[in-house]
Tab-separated table of C-alpha atoms and ligand atoms in Angstrom:
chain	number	residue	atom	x	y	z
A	1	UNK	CA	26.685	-28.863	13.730
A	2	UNK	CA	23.155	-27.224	13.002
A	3	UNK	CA	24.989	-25.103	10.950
A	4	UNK	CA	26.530	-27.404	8.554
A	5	UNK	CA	23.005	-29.342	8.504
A	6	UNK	CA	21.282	-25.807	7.491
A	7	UNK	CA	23.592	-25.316	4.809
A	8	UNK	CA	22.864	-28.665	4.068
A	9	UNK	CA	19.470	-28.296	3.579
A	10	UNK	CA	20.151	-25.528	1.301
A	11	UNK	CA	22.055	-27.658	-0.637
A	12	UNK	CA	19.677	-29.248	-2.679
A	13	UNK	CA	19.066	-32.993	-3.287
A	14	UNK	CA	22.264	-33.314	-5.407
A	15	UNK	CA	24.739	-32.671	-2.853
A	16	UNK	CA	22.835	-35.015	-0.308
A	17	UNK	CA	23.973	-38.284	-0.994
A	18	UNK	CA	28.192	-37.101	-0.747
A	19	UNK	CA	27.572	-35.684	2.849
A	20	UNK	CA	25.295	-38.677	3.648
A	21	UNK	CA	28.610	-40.751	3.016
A	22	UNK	CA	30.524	-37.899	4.748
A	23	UNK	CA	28.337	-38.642	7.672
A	24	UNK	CA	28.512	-42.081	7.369
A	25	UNK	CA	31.934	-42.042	7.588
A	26	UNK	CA	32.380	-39.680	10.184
A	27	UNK	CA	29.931	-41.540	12.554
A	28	UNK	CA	33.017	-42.337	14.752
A	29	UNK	CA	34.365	-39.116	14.472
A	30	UNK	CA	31.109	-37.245	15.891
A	31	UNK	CA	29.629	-39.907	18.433
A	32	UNK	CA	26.526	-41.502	18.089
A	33	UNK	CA	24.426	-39.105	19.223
A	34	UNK	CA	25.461	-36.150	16.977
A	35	UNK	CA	25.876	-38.609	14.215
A	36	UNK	CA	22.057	-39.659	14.331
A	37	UNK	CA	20.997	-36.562	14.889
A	38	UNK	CA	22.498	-35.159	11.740
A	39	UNK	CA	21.417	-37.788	9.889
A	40	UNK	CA	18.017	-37.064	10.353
A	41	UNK	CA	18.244	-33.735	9.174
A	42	UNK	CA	20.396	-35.250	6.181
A	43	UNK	CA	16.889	-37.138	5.116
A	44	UNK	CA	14.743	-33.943	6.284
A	45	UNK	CA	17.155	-31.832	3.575
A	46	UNK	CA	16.951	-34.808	1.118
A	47	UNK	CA	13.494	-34.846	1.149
A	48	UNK	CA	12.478	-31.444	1.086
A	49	UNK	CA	15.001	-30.859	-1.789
A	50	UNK	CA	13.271	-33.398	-3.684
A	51	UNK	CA	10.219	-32.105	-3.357
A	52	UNK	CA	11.612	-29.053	-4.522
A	53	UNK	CA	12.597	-30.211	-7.645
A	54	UNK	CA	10.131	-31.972	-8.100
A	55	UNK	CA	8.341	-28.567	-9.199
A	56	UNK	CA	10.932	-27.008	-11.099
A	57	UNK	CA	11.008	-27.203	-15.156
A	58	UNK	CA	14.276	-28.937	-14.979
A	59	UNK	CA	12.721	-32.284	-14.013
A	60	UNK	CA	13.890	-34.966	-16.353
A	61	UNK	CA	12.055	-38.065	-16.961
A	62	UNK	CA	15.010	-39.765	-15.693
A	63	UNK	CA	13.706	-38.383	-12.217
A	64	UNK	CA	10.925	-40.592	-12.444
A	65	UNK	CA	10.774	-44.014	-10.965
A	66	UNK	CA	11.900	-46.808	-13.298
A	67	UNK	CA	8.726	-47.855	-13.249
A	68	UNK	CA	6.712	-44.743	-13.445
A	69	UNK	CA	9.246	-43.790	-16.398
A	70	UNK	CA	7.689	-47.059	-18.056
A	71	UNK	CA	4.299	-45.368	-16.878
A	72	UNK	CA	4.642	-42.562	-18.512
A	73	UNK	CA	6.244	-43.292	-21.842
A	74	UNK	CA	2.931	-45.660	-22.243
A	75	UNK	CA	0.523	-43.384	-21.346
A	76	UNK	CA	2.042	-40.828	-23.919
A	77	UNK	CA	1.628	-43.773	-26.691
A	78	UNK	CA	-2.333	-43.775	-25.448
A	79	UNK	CA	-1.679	-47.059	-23.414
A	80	UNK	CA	-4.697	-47.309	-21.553
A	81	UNK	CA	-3.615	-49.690	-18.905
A	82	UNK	CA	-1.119	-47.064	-17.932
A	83	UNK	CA	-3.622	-44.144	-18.027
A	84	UNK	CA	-5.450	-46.415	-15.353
A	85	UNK	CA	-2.634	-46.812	-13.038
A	86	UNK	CA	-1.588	-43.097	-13.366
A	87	UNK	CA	-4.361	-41.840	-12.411
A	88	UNK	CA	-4.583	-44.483	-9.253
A	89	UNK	CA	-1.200	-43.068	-8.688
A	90	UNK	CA	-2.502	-39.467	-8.620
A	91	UNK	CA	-5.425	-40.272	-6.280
A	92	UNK	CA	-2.315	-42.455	-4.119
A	93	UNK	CA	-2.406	-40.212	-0.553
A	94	UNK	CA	1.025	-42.194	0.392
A	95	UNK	CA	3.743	-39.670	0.907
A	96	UNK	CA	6.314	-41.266	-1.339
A	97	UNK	CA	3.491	-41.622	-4.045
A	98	UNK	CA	2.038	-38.278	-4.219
A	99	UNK	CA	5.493	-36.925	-4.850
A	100	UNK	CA	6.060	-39.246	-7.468
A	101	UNK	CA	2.185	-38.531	-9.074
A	102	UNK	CA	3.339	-34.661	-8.990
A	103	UNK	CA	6.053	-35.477	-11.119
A	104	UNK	CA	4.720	-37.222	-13.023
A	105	UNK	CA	2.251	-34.382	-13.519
A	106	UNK	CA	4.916	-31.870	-14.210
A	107	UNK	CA	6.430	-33.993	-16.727
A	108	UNK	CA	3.206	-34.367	-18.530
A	109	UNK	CA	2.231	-30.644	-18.201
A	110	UNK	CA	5.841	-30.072	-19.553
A	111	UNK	CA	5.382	-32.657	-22.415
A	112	UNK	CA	2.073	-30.944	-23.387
A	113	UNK	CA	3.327	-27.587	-23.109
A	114	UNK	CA	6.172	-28.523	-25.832
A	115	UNK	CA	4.307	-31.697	-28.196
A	116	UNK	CA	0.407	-30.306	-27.719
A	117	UNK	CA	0.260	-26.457	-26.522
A	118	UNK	CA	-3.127	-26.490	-27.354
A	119	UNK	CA	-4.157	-28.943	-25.457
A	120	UNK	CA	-3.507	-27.654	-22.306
A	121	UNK	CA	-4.608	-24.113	-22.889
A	122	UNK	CA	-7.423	-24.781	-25.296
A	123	UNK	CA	-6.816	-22.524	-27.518
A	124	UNK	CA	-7.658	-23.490	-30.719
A	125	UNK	CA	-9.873	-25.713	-32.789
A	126	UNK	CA	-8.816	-29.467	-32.960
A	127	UNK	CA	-8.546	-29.762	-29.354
A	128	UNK	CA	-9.653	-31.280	-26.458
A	129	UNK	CA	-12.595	-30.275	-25.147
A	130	UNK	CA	-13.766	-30.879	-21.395
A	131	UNK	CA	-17.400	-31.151	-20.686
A	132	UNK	CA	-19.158	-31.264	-17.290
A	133	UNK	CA	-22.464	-33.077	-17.060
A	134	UNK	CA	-24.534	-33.315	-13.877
A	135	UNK	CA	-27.843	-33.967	-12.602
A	136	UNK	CA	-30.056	-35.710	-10.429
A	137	UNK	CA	-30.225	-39.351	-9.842
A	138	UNK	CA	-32.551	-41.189	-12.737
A	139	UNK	CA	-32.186	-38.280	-15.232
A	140	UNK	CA	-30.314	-40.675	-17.685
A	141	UNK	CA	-27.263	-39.360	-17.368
A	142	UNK	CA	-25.434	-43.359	-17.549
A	143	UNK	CA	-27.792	-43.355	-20.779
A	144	UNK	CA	-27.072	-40.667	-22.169
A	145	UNK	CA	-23.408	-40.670	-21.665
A	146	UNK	CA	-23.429	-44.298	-23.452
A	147	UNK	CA	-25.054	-43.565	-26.798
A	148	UNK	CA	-23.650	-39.812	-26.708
A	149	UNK	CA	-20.269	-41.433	-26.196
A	150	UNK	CA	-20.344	-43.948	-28.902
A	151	UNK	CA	-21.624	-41.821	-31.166
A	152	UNK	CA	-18.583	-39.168	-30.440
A	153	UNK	CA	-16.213	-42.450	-30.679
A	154	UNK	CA	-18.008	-43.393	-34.212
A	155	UNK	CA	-17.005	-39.865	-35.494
A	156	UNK	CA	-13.326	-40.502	-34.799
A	157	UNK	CA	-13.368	-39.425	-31.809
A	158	UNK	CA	-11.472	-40.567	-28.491
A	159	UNK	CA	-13.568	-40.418	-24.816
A	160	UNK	CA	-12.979	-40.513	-21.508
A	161	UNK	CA	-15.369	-40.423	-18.831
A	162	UNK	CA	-14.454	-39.607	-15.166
A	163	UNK	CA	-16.632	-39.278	-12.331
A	164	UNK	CA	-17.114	-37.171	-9.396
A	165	UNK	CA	-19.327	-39.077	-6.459
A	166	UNK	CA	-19.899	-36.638	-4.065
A	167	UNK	CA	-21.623	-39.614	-1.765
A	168	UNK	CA	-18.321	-42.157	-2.219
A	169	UNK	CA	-16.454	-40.415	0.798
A	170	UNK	CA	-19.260	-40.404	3.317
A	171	UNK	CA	-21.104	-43.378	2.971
A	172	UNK	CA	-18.574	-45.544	1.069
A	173	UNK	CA	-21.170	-46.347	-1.748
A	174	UNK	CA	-21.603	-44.711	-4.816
A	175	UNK	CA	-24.003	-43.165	-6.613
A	176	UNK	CA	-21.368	-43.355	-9.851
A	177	UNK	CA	-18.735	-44.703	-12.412
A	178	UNK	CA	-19.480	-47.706	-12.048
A	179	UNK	CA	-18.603	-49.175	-15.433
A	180	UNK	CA	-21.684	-51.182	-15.969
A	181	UNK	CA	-23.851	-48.197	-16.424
A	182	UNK	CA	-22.318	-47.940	-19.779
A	183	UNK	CA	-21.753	-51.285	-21.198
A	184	UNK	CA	-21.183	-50.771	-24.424
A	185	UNK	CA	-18.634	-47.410	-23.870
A	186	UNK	CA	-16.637	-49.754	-21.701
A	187	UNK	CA	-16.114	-52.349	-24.427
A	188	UNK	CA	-15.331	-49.384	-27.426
A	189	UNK	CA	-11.396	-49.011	-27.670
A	190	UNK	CA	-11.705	-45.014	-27.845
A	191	UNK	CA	-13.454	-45.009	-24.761
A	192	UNK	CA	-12.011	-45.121	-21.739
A	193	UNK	CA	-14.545	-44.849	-18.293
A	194	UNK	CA	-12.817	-44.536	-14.934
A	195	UNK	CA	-14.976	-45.652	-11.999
A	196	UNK	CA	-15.489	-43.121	-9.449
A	197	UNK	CA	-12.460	-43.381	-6.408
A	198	UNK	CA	-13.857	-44.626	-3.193
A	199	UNK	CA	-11.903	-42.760	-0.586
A	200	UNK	CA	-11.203	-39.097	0.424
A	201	UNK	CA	-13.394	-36.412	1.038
A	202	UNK	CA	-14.937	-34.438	-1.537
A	203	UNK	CA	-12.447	-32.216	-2.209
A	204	UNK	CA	-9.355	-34.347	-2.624
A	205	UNK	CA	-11.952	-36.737	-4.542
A	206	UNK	CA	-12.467	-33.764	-6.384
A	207	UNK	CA	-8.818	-32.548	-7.276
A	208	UNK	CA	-7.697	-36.056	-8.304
A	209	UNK	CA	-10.561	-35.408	-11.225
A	210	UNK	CA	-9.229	-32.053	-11.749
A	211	UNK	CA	-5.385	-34.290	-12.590
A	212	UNK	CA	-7.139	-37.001	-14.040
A	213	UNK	CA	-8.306	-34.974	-16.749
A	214	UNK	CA	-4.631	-34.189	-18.242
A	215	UNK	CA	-3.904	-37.645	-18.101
A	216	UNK	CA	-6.488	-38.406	-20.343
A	217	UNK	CA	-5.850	-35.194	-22.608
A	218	UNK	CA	-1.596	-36.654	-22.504
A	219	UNK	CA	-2.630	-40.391	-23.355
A	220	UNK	CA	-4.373	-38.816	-26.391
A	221	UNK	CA	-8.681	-38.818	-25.220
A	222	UNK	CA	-10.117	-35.821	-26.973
A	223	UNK	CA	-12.969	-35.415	-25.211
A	224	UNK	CA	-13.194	-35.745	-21.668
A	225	UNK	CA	-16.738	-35.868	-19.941
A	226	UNK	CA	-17.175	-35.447	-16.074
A	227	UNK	CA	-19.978	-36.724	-14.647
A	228	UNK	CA	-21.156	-35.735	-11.282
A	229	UNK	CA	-24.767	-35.960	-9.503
A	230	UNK	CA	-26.347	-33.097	-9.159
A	231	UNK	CA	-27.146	-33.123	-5.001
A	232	UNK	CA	-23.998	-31.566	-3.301
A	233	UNK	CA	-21.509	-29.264	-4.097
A	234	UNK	CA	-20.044	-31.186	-6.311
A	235	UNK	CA	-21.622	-30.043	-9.616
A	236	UNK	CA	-19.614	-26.340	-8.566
A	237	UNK	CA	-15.992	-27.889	-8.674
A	238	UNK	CA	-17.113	-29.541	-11.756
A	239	UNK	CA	-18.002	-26.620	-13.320
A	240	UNK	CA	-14.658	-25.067	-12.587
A	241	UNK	CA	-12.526	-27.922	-14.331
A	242	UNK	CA	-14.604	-28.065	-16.982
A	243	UNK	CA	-15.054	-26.417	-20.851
A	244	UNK	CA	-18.783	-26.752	-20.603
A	245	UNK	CA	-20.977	-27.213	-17.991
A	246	UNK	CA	-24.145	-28.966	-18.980
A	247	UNK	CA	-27.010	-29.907	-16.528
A	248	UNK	CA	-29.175	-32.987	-17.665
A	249	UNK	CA	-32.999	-33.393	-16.058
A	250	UNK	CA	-35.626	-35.549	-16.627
A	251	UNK	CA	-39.021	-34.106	-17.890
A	252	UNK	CA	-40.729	-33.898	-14.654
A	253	UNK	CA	-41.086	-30.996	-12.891
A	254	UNK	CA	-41.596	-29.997	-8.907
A	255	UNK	CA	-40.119	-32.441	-6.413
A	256	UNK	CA	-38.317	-34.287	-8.562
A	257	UNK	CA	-36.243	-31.047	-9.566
A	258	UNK	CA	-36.633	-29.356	-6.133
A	259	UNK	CA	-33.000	-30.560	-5.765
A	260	UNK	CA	-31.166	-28.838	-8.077
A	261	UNK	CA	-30.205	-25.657	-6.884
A	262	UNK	CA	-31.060	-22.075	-9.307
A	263	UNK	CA	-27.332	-20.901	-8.650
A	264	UNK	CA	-26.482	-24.434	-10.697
A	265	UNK	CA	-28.639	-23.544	-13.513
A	266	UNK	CA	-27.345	-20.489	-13.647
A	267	UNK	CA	-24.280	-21.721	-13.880
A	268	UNK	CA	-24.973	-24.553	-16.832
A	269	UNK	CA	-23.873	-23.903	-20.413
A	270	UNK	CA	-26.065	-26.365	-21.673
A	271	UNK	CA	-29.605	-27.701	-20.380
A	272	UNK	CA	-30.538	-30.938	-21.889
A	273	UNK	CA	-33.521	-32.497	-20.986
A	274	UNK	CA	-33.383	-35.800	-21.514
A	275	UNK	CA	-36.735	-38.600	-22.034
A	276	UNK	CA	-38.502	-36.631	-25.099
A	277	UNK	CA	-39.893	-39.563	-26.332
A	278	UNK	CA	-43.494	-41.848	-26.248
A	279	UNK	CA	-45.856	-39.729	-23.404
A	280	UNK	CA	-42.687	-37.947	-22.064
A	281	UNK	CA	-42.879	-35.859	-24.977
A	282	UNK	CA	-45.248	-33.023	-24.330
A	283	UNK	CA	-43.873	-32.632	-20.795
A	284	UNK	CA	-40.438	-32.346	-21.737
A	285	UNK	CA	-41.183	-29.400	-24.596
A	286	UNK	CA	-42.787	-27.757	-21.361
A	287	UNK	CA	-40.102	-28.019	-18.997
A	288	UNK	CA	-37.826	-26.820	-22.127
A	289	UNK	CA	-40.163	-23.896	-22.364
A	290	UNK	CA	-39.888	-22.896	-18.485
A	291	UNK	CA	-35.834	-23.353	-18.817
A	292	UNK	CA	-35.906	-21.343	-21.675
A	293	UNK	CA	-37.985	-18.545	-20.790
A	294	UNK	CA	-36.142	-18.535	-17.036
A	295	UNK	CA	-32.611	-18.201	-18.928
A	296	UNK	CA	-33.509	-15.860	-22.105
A	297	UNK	CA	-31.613	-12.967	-20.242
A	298	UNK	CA	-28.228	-15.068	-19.764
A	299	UNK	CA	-25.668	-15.275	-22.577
A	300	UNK	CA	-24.832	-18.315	-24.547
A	301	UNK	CA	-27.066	-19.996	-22.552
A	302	UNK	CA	-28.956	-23.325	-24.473
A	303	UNK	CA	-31.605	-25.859	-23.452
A	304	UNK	CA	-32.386	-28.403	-25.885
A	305	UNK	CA	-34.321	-31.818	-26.094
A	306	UNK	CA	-33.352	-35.333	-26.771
A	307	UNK	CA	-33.871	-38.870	-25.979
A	308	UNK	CA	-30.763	-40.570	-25.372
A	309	UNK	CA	-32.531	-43.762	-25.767
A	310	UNK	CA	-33.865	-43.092	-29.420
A	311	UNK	CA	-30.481	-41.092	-29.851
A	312	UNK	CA	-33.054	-38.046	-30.872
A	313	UNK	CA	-31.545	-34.893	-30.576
A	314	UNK	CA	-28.339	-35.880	-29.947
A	315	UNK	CA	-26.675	-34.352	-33.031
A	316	UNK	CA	-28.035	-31.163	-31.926
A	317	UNK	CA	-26.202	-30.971	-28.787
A	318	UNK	CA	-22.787	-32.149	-30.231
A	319	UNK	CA	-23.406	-29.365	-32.181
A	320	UNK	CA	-24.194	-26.595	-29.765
A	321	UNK	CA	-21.670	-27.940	-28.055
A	322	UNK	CA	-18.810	-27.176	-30.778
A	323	UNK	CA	-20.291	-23.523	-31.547
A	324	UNK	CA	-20.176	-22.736	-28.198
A	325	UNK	CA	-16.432	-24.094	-28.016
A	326	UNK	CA	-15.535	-22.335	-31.441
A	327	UNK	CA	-17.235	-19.457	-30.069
A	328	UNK	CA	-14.893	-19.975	-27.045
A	329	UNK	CA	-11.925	-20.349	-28.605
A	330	UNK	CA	-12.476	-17.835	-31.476
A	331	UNK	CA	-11.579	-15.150	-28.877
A	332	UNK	CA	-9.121	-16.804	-26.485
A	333	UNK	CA	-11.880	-17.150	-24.373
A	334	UNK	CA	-11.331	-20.872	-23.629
A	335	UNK	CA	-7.526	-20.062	-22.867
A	336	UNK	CA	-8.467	-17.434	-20.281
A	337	UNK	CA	-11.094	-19.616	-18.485
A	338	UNK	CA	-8.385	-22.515	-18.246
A	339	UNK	CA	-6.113	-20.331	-17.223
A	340	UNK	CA	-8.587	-18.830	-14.417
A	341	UNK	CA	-9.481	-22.415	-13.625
A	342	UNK	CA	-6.034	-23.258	-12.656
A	343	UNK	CA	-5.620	-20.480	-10.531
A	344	UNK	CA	-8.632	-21.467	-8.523
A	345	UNK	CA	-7.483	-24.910	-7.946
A	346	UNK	CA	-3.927	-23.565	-6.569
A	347	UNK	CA	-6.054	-22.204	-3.993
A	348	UNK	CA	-8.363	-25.144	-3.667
A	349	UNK	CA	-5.242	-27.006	-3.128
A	350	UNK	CA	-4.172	-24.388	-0.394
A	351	UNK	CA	-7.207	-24.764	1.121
A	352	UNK	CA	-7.485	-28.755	1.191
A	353	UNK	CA	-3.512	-29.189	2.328
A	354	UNK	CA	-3.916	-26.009	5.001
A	355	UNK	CA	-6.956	-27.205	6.871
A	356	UNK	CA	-5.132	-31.155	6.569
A	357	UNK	CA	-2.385	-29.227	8.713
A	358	UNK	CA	-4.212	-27.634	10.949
A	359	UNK	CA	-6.225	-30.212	12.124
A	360	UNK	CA	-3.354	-32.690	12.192
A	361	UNK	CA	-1.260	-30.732	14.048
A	362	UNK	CA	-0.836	-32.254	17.932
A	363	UNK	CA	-1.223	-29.177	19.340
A	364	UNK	CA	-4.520	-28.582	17.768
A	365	UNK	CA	-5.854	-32.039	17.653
A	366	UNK	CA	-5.812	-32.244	21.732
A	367	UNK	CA	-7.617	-28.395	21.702
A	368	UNK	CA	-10.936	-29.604	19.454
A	369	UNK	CA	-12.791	-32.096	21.091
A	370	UNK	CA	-12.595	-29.643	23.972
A	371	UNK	CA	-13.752	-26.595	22.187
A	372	UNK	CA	-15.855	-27.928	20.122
A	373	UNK	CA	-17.717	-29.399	23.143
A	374	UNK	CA	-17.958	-25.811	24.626
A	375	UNK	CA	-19.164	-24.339	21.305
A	376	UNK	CA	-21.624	-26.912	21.176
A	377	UNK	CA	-22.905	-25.895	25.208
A	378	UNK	CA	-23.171	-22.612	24.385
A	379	UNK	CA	-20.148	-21.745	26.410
A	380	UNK	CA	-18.564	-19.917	23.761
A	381	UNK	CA	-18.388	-18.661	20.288
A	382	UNK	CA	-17.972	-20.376	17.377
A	383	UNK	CA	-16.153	-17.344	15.599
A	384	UNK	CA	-14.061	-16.959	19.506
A	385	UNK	CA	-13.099	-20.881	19.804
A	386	UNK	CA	-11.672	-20.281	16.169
A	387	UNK	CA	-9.399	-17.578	16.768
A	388	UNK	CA	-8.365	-19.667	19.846
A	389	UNK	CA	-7.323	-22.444	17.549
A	390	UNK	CA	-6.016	-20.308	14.970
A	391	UNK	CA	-3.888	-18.094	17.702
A	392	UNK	CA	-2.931	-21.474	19.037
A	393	UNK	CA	-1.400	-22.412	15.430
A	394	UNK	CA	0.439	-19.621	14.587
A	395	UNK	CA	2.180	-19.216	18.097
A	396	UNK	CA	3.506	-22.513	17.809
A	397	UNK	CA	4.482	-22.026	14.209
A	398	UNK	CA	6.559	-18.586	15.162
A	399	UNK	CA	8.087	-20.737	18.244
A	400	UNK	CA	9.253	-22.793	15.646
A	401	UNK	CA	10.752	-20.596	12.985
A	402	UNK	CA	12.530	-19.162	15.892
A	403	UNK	CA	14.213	-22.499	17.137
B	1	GTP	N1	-37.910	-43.028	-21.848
B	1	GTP	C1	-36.634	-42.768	-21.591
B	1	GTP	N2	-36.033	-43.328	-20.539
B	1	GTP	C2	-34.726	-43.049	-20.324
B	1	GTP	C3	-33.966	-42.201	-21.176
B	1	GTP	N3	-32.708	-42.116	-20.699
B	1	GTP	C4	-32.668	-42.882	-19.596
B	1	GTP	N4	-33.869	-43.450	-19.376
B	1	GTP	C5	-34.241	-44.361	-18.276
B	1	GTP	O1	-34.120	-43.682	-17.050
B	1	GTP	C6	-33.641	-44.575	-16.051
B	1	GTP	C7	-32.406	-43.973	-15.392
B	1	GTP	O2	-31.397	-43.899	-16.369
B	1	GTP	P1	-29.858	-43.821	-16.000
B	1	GTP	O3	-29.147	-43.597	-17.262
B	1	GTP	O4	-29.466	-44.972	-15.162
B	1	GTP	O5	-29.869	-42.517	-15.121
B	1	GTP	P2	-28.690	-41.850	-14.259
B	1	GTP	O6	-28.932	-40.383	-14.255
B	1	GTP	O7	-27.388	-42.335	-14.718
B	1	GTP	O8	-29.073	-42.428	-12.887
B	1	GTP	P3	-28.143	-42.646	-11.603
B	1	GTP	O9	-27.254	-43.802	-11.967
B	1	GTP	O10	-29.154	-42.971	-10.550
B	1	GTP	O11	-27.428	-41.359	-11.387
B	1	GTP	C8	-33.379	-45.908	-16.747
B	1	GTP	O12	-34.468	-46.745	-16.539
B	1	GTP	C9	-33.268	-45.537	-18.216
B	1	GTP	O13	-33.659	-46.567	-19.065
B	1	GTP	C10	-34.645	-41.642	-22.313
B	1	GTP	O14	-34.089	-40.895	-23.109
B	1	GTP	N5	-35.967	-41.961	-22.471
């Protein structure tokens, strides 16, 4: 019998459904027991094959859902209702749903690969274009994105704005994306702002952005801008899902940027700093002096000045902003770094789904509390109570490839 179900489970999806009825039918002939038994590894082989397919390139859009066909054919036609509930399916952590969202997601990768190769890849001019902004709370970052947004929108432009809120899975408040921060970008039709997710932990908070962005790119948004607050570690995943990382400060100087962290300045594109207007003038050419002087070393590196309230200066960084991106793209530059990116967040993914494993595992669950008590005591190692765990898992996972 475990034979037949291992060859069943090599079967692929396909075949599933004929020995479910051969099963079904045989119920009598196999006793109750037996019949249960292989019925559960029916499912097990069912649902591993879909899975399975639901990676490959032969996915059809028949595969889909009837309603998440629906889903998809309107978020290809720029549907925004439909880009909304897309992404809430992507950020879904229900079994059945995530598999659905990453077919969805292959079917729109595939779709963009064929219709929009650019896109994807950013490889040429004409693109999209994927811009990370952070920085600390009060810098004007809602204000900025509003009249920086509309005036993107007024040049033909579409924009969508997602947020990273590195404080929504902690505290279960948010720092961001909530939509009236930017009234007037909410109510332009090529604007599209998605409120920041309230569950998960960073990282899957995180990687739901990372997806969220090619649904916007698929339902036809040009220019996607990811706004994050510069506190956490947050501003670093942005920066790796993103064209062009930009860092936006106020023009104050010592405790008020003793928060941001050098290694993120180091790693901006673009330093904007925002309020150079009425007495906030002088101060902000100074702290655009400092940044300027600290980064003169660092290649294609730019700080400029505006006011996003007077809407000063904000030509000026639209326009750094597409030399730097033809400058990007002129020598596949922007390709490779997408490319890279995507590679990093296979392993981010690794990383996030591994550890969600590991801890959930029964074996390991009942272990913690206890060793993490004795690390805490002093009793033993950190690095020791570790390996203990880690031995712990892979013993039990070779018991069970050998069963
Ligand atoms: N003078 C001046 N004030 C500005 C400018 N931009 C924003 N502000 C003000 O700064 C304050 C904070 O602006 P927000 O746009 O809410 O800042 P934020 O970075 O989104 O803040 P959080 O929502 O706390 O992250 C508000 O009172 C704005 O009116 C500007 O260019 N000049």
């Amino acid at each position: 019998m475990d034979n037949l179900m291992g060859a069943l489970v090599k079967l692929g999806a396909d075949m599933v459904p004929k020995y479910e009825m051969w099963c079904l039918c045989s119920k009598s002939a196999l006793g109750h027991k037996a019949w249960r038994r292989s019925l559960f590894h029916i499912r097990l082989a069912s649902n591993k094959a879909e899975t399975i397919r639901g990676l490959t390139k032969d996915l059809r859009v028949q595969d889909l859902l009837p309603q998440t066909e629906k889903l998809y054919r309107d978020l290809l036609q720029g549907q925004r209702y439909a880009l909304a509930r897309c992404i809430t399916l992507v950020e879904s952590s229900n079994r059945q749903k995530a598999l659905e969202a990453r077919k969805l997601l292959t079917l729109v990768e595939k779709h963009m690969r064929q219709e929009r190769p650019g896109d994807l890849r950013g490889q040429s001019q004409g693109t999209t274009f994927r811009i990370g902004l952070s920085g600390p709370p009060g810098a004007g970052k809602s204000t900025f994105i509003e009249n920086f947004g509309r005036s993107l929108t007024a040049e033909g432009h579409r924009v969508a704005v997602l947020a990273v809120d590195p404080s929504s899975g902690t505290t279960g408040g948010s720092l961001l994306g909530d939509k009236t921060r930017m009234p007037e970008l909410t109510r332009d039709l090529n604007a599209y702002i998605r409120p920041s997710p309230n569950r998960g932990h960073l990282g899957g908070v995180t990687r739901t952005t990372n997806e969220a962005i090619v649904l916007c790119e698929a339902s036809g948004y040009d220019i996607i801008i990811v706004e994050t607050v510069g506190v956490g570690q947050s501003e670093y995943l942005v920066s790796d899902m993103v064209d062009m990382f930009c860092l936006l400060i106020p023009p104050a100087g010592g405790d008020e940027l003793q928060g941001i962290k050098r290694g993120i300045v180091e790693q901006s594109d673009l330093i904007i700093v925002n309020k150079c207007d009425g007495d906030l003038v002088a101060p902000a050419r100074r702290i655009k002096g400092e940044y300027t002087s600290a980064l003169k070393f660092m290649r294609r590196k730019h700080v400029k000045l505006v006011s996003s309230i007077t809407r000063e200066g904000l030509p000026d960084v639209w326009e750094v902003m597409m030399k730097f991106k033809e400058l990007m793209s002129e020598h596949d530059e922007l390709e490779l770094k997408r490319a890279k990116q995507r590679q990093k967040w296979m392993w981010n993914y690794i990383n996030d789904r591994l550890l969600e494993i590991f801890v959930s595992h029964p074996a390991i669950k009942n272990r913690t509390n206890h060793l993490e008590d004795k690390v805490a005591n002093f009793e033993i190692s950190p690095g020791t109570a570790a390996d203990l765990l880690i031995e712990r898992f892979v013993q039990i996972d070779e018991k069970n490839a050998k069963s």
